[in-house]
Short mmCIF file of C-alpha atoms (C1' of nucleotides) in Angstrom, two decimals:
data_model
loop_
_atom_site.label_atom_id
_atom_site.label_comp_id
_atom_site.label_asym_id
_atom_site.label_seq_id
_atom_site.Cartn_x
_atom_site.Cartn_y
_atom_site.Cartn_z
CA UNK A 220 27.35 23.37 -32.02
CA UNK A 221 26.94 26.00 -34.37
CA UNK A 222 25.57 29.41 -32.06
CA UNK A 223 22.62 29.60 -34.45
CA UNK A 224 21.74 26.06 -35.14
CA UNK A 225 18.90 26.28 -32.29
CA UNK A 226 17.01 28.50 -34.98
CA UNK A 227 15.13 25.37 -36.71
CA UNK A 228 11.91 24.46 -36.31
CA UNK A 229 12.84 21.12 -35.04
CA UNK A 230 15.19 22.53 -32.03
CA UNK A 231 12.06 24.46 -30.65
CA UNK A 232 9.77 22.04 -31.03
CA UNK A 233 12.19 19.29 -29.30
CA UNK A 234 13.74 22.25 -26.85
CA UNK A 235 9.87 22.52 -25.80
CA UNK A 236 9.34 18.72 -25.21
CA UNK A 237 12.20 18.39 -23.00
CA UNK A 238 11.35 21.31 -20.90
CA UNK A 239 8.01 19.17 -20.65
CA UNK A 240 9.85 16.13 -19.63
CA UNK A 241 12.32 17.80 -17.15
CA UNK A 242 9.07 19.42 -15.76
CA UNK A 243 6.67 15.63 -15.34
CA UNK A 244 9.81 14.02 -14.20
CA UNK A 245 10.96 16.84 -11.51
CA UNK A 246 7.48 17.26 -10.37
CA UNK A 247 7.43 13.55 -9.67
CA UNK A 248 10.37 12.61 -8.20
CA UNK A 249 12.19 16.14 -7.28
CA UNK A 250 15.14 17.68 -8.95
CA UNK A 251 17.67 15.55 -6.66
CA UNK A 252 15.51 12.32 -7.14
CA UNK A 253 15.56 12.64 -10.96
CA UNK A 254 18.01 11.88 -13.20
CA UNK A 255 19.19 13.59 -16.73
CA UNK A 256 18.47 9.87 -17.96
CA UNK A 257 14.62 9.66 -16.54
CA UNK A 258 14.40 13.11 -18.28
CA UNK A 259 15.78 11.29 -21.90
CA UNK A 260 13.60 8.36 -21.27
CA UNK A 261 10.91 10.38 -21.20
CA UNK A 262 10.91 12.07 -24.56
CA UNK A 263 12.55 9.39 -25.90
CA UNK A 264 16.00 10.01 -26.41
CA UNK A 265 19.15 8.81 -24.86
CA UNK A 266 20.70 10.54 -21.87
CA UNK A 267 23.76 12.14 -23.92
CA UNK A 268 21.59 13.57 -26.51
CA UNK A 269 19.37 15.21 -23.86
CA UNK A 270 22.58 17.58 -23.55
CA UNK A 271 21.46 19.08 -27.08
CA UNK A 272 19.10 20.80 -25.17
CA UNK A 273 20.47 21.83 -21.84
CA UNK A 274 23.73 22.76 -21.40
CA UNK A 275 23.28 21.06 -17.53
CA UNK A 276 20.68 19.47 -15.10
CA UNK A 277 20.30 22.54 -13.14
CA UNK A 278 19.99 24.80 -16.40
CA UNK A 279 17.25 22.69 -17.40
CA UNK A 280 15.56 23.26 -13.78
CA UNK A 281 16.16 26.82 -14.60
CA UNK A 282 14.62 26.92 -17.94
CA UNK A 283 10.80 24.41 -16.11
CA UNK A 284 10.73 27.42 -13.65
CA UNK A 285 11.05 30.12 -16.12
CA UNK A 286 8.72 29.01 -18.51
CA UNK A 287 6.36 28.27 -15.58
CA UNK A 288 6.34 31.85 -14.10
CA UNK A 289 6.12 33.32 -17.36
CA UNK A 290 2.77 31.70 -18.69
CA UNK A 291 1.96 32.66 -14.93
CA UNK A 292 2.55 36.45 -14.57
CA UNK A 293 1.17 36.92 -18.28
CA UNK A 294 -2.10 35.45 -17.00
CA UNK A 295 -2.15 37.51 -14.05
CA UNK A 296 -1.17 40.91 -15.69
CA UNK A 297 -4.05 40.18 -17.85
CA UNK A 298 -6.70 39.70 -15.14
CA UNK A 299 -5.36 42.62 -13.08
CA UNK A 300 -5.46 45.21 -15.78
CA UNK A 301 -8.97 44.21 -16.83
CA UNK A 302 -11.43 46.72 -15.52
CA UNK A 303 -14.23 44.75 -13.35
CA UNK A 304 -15.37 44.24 -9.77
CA UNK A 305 -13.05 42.92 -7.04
CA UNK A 306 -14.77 40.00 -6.70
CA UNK A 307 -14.91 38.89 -9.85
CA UNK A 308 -11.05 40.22 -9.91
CA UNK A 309 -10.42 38.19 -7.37
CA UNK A 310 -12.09 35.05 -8.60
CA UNK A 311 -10.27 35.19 -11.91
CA UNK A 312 -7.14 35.45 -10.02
CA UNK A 313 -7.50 32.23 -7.70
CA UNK A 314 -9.37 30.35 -10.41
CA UNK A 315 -6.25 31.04 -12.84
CA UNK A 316 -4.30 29.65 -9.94
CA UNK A 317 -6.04 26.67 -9.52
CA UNK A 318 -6.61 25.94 -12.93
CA UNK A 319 -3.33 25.71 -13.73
CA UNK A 320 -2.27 23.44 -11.58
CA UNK A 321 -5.05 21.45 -12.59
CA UNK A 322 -4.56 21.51 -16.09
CA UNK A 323 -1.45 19.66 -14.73
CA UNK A 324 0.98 22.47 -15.40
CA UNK A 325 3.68 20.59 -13.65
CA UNK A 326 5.86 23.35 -14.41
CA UNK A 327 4.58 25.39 -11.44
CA UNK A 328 4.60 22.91 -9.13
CA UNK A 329 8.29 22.43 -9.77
CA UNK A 330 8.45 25.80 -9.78
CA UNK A 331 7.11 25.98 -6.04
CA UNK A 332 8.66 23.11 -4.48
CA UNK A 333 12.48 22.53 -5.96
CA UNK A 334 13.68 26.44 -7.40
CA UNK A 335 15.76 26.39 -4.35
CA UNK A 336 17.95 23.81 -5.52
CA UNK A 337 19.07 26.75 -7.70
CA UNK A 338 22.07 28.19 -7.30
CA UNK A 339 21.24 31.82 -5.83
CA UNK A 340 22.24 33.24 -9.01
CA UNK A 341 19.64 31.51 -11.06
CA UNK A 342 17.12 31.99 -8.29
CA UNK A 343 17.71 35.92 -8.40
CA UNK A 344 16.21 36.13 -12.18
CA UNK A 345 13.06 33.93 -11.01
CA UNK A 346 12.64 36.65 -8.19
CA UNK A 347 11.69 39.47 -10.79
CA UNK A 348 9.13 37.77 -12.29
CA UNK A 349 7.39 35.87 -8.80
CA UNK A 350 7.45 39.72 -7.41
CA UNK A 351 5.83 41.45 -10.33
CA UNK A 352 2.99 38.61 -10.29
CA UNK A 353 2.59 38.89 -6.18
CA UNK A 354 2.57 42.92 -7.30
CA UNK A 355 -0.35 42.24 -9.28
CA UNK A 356 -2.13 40.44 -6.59
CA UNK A 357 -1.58 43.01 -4.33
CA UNK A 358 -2.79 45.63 -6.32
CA UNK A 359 -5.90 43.93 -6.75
CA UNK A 360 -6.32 43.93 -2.77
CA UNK A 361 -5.13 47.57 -2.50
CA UNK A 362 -7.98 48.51 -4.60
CA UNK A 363 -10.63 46.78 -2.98
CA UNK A 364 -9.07 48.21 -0.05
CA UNK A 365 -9.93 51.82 -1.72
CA UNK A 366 -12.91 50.85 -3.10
CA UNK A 367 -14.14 50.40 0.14
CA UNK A 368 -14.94 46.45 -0.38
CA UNK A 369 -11.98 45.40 1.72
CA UNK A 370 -11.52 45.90 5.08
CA UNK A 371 -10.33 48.99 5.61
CA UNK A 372 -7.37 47.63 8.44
CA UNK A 373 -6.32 45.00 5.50
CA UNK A 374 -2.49 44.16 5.61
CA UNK A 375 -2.66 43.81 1.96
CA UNK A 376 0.82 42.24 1.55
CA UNK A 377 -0.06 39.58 4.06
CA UNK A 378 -3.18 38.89 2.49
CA UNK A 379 -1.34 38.81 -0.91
CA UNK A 380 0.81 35.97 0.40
CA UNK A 381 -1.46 34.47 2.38
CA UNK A 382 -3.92 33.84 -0.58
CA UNK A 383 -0.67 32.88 -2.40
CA UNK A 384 0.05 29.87 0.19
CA UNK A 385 -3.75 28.83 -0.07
CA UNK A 386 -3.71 28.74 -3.46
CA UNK A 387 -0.66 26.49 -3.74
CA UNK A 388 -1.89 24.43 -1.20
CA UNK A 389 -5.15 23.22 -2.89
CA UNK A 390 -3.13 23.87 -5.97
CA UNK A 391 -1.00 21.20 -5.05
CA UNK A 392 -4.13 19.13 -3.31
CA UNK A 393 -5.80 19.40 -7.10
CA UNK A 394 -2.81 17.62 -8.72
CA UNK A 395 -3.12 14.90 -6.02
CA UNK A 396 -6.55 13.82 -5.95
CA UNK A 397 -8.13 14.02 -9.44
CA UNK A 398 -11.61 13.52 -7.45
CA UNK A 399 -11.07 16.87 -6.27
CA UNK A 400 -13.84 19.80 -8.33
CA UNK A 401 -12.04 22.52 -9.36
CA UNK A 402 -15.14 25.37 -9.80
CA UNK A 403 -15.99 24.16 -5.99
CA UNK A 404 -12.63 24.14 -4.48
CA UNK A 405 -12.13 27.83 -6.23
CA UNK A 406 -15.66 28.58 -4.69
CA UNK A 407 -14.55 27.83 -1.38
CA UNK A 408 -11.23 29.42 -1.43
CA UNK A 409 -12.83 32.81 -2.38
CA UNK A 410 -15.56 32.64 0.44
CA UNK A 411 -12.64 31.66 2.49
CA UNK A 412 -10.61 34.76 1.76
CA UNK A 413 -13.41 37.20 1.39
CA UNK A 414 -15.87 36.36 4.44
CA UNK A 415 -13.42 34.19 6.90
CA UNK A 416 -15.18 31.75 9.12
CA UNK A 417 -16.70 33.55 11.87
CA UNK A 418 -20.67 34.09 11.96
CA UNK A 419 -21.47 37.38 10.33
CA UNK A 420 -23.16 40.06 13.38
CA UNK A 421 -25.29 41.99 10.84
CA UNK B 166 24.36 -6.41 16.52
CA UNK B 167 22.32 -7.72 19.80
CA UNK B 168 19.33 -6.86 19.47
CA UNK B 169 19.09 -5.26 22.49
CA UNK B 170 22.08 -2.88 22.50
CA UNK B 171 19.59 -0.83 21.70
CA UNK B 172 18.87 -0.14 25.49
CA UNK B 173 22.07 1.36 26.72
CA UNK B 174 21.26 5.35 27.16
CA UNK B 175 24.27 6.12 24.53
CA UNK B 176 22.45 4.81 22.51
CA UNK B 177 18.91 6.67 22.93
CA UNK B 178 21.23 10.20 23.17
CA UNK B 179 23.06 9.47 20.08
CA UNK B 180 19.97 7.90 18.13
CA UNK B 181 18.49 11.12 18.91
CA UNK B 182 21.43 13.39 17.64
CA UNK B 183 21.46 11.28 14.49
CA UNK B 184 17.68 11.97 13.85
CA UNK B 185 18.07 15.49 14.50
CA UNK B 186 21.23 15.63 11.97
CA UNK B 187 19.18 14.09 9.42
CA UNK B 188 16.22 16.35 9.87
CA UNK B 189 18.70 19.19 9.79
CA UNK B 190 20.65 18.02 6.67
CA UNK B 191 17.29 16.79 5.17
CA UNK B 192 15.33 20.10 5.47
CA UNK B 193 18.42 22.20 3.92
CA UNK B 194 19.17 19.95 1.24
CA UNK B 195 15.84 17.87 0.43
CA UNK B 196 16.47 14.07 0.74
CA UNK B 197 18.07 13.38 -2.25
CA UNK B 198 20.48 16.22 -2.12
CA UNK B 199 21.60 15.25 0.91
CA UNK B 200 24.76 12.47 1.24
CA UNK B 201 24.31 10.31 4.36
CA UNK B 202 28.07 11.58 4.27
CA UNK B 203 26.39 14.98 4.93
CA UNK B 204 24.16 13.59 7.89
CA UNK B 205 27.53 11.53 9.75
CA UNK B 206 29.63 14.67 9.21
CA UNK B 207 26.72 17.03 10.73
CA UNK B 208 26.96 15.11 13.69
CA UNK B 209 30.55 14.51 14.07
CA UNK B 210 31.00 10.76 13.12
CA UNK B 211 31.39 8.74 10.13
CA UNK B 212 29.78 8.03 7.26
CA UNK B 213 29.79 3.76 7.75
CA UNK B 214 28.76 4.80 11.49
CA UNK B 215 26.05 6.00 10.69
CA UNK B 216 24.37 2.90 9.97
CA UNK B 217 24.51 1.68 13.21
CA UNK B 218 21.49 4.25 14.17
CA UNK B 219 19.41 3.82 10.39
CA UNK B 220 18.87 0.46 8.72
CA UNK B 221 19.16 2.80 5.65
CA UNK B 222 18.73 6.86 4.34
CA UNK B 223 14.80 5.73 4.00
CA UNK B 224 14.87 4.98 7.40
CA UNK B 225 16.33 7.83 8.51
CA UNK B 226 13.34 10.15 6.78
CA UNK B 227 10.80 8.09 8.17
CA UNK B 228 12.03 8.06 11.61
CA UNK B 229 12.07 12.29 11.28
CA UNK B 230 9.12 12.40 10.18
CA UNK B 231 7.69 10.48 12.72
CA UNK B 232 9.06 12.28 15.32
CA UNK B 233 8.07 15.43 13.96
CA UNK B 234 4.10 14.39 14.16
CA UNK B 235 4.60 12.79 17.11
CA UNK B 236 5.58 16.17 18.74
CA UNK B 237 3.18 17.77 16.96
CA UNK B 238 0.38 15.78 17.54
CA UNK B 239 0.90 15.53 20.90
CA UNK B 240 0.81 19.57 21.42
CA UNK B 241 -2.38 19.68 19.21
CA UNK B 242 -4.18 16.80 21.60
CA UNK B 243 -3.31 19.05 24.66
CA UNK B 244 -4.92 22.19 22.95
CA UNK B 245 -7.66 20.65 21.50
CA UNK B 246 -9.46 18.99 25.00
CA UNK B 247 -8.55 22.06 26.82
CA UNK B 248 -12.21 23.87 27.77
CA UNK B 249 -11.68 27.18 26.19
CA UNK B 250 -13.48 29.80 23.74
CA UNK B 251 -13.32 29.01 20.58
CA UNK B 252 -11.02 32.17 20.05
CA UNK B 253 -8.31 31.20 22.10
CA UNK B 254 -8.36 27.44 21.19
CA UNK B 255 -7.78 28.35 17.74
CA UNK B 256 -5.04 30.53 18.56
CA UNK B 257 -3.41 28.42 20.89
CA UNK B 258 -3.75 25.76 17.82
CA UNK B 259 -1.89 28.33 15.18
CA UNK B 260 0.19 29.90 17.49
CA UNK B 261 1.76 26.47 18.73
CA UNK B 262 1.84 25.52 14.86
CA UNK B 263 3.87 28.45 13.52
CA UNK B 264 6.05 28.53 16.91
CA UNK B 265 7.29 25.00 16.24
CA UNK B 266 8.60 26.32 13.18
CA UNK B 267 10.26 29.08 14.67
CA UNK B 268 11.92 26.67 17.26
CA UNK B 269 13.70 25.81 13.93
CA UNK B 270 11.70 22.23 14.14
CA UNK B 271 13.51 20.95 11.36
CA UNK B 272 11.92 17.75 11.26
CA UNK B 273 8.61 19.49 10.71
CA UNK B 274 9.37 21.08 7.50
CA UNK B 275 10.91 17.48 6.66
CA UNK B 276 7.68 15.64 6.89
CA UNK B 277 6.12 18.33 4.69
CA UNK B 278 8.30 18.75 1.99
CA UNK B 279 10.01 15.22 1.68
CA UNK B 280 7.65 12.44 2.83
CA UNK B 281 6.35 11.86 -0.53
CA UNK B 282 10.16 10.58 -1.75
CA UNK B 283 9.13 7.48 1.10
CA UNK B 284 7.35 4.19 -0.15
CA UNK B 285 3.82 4.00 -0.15
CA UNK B 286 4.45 1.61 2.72
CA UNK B 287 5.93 3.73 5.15
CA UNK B 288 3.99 7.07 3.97
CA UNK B 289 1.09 4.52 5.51
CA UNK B 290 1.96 4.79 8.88
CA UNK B 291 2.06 8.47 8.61
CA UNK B 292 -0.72 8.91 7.68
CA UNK B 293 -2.77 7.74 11.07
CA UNK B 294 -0.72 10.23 13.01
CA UNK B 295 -1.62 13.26 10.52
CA UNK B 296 -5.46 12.28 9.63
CA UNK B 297 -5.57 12.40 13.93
CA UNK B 298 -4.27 15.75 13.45
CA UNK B 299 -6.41 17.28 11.71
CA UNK B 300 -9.61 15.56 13.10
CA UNK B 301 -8.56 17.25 16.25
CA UNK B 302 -7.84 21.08 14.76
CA UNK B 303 -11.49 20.14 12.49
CA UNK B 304 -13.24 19.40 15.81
CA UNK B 305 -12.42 22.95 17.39
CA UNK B 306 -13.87 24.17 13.74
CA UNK B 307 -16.69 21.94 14.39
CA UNK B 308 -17.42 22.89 18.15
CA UNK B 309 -17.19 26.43 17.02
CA UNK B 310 -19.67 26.04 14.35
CA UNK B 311 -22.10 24.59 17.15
CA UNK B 312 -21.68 27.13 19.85
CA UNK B 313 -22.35 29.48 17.17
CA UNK B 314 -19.54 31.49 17.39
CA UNK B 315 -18.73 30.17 13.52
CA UNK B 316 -20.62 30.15 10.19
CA UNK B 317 -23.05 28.14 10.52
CA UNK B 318 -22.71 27.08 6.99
CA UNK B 319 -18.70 26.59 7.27
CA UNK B 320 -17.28 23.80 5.48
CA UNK B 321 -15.25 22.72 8.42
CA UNK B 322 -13.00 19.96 6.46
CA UNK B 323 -12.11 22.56 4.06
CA UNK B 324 -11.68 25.18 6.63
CA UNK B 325 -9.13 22.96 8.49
CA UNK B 326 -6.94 22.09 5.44
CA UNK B 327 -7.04 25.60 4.69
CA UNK B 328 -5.71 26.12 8.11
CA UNK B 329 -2.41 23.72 7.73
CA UNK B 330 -1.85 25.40 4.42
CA UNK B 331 -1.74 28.42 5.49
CA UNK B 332 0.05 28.07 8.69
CA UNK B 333 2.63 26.09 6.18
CA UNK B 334 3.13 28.43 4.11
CA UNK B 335 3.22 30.99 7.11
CA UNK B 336 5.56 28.45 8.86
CA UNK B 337 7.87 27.85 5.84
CA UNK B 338 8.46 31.72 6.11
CA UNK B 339 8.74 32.06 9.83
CA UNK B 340 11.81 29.87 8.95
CA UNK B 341 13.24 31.54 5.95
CA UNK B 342 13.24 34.69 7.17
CA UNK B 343 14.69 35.27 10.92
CA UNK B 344 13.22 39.25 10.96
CA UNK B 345 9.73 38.22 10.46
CA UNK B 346 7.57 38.37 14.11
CA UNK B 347 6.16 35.08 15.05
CA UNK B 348 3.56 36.50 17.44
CA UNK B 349 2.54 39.47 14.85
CA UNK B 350 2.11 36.18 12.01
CA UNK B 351 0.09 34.66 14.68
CA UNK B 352 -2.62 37.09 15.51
CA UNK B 353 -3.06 37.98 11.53
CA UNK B 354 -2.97 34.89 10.46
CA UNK B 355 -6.23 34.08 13.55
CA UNK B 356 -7.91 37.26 11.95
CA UNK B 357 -7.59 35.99 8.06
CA UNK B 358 -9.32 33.12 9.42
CA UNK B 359 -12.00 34.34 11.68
CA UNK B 360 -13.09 37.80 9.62
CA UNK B 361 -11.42 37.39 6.31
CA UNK B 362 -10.82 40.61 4.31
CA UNK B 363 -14.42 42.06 3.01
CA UNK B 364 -15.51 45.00 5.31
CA UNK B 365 -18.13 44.24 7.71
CA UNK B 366 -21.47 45.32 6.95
CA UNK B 367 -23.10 45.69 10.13
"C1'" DC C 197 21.08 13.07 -56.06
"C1'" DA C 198 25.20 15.16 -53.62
"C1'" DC C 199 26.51 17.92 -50.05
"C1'" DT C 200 26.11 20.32 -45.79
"C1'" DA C 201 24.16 21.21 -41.43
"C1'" DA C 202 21.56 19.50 -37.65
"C1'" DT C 203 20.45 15.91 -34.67
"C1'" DT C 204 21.15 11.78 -32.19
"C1'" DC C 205 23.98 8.07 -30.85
"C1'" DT C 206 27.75 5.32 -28.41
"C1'" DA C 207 31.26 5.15 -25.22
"C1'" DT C 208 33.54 6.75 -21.39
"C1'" DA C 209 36.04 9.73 -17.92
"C1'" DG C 210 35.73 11.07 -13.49
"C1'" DG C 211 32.90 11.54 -9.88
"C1'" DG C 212 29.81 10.46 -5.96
"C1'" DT C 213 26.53 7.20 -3.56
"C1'" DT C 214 24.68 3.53 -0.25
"C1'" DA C 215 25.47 -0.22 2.47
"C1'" DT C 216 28.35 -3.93 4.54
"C1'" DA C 217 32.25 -6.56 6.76
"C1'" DG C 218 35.50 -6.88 9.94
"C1'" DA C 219 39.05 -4.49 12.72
"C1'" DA C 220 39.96 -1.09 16.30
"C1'" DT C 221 38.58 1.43 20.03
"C1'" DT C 222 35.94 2.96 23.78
"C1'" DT C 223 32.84 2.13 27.72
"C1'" DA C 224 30.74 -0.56 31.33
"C1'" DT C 225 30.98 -4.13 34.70
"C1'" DA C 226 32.45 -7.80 37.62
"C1'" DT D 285 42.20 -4.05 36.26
"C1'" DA D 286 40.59 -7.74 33.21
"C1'" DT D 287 36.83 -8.97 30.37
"C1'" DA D 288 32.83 -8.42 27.70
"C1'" DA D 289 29.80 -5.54 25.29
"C1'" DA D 290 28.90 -1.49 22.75
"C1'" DT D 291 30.39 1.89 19.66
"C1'" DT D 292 33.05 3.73 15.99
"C1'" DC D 293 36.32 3.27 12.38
"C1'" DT D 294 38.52 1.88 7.83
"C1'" DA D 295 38.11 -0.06 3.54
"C1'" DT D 296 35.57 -1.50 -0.20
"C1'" DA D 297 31.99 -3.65 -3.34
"C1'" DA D 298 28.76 -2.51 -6.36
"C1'" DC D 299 26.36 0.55 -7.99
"C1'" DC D 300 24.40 5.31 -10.35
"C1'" DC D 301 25.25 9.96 -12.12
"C1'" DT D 302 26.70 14.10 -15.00
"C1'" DA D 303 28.91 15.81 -18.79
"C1'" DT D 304 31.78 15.43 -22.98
"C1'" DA D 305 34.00 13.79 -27.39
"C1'" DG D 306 33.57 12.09 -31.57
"C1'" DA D 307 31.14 8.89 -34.71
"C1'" DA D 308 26.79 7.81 -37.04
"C1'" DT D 309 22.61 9.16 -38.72
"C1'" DT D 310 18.97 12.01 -40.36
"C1'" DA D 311 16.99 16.21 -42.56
"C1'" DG D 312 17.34 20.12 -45.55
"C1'" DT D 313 18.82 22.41 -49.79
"C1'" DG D 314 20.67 23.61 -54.28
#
DNA sequence: CACTAATTCTATAGGGTTATAGAATTTATA
DNA sequence: TATAAATTCTATAACCCTATAGAATTAGTG
């Protein structure tokens, strides 16, 4: 394979559609569970060819999570560095969350549940990105914390990843049930996080 | 084989290493990653012997998973008719969650992350045991809502879910990482819950 | 259209996997 | 200790899986 024969319009567009499929058919069945032939089937190709793409199974695991985080963190650093209330800060953060998984972005769920079939190697580059985006979540906390909205005794990091584990719990709850609202699942999650459940003594 | 061998107490003791090899091998290496190879060597016998415990690999999931909510459900029924605040129930509820991750309860982390790779059929009978879970952990929500101790406009159902994702999450951690403090994940996780992270106004 | 480069295909090497049958061994019991 | 029952072993059938090589096809370009 020529080194620059992955510069046509046709290898991106194809490259693109069997990141899709590795993504739908991990998220389904797990990276193990799946094989490089349920990924051909389903863009339509045969199994060999899919090897015009990916240079291996677990490269092409690599390349679902990668893709994932980035749309991810992009959408995050956008919300953090917009200048508005925590709340609504906040709200644009979990409701990104949510409506991602949602919009079935199997990508993240694959992301979430099978990067640690990755060698350690390939799981180091995912780290940079998954910190900088839990960065940006905390930095939304610490300033509420300033701002004198948060509690004042807030252990921002563990709210950071505690919010983080919610999320991709109803995240993944969202994917599973269709019936499931998004706007009143995001709703909930926010009153969740901001007031707890204990009867307000005011 | 007769089919009562089965009775002999070799038989329980070694039924019972094989189903904690499997949760073992199973929780490292997902179910499909893992070789029933892997599971026989883990507990010192061979592969072919193996299936004199397991009528197959499927088998051997769904009997850890079982076991796993079994345990678990069991703990949660003791804390749950206990007569005790609200306060302590619930942290008697978490605390006992996140500690039987700690206790490295394998088979726990199993049912979470794997179940889904078993038929519908046998994800059936699961099911009971966890839906009588988490009536029991949405009853202390719902108690605590009528003693007035919790909001009275609390969503319980969603409160509870949010509960089991977060101690999951929490738990997956507790695991992952041997420096992290199970009592100091306890007590913040409780306050998350109960006061959530806006200042008090009163 | 002719020619080249890119894409996809077929075929296969070299593994690894589950599950079973029947032999060998260990354990329990009379 | 002999005998039966329970446990474990070896060997193997019958798959499925990844990755590669080289041929065939399709698309792009002068």
């Amino acid at each position: 394979m020529n080194p620059d024969s992955q510069n046509t319009p046709r290898y991106h567009q194809q490259h693109q559609k069997a990141i899709n499929a590795a993504a739908s058919v991990f998220a389904e069945k797990g990276y193990h569970g799946a094989s490089t032939q349920d990924i051909a089937s389903h863009m339509g190709i045969r199994q060999g060819s899919l090897y015009y793409y990916f240079t291996s199974k677990e490269a092409a695991l690599e390349e679902v999570c990668l893709t994932a985080l980035r749309d991810y963190v992009d959408q995050m650093e956008q919300i953090s560095t917009q200048t508005q209330p925590l709340k609504e800060k906040l709200t644009a953060a979990i409701g990104a969350h949510l409506a991602s998984y949602r919009a079935n972005n199997e990508a993240l769920k694959v992301h979430n549940e099978q990067r640690l079939y990755l060698s350690e190697e390939k799981r180091e580059k995912l780290k940079a990105l998954g910190s900088r985006y839990r960065q940006q979540l905390e930095d939304i906390f610490i300033e509420g914390v300033h701002s004198g909205v948060l509690n004042k005794t807030l252990d921002c990091h563990f709210a950071t990843l505690s919010l983080i584990g919610l999320c991709n719990y109803w995240g993944t709850m969202l994917t599973r049930d269709p019936k499931l609202a998004l706007n009143k699942i995001t709703e909930k999650c926010i009153d969740f996080v901001l007031n707890g459940c204990l009867e307000q003594t005011n």
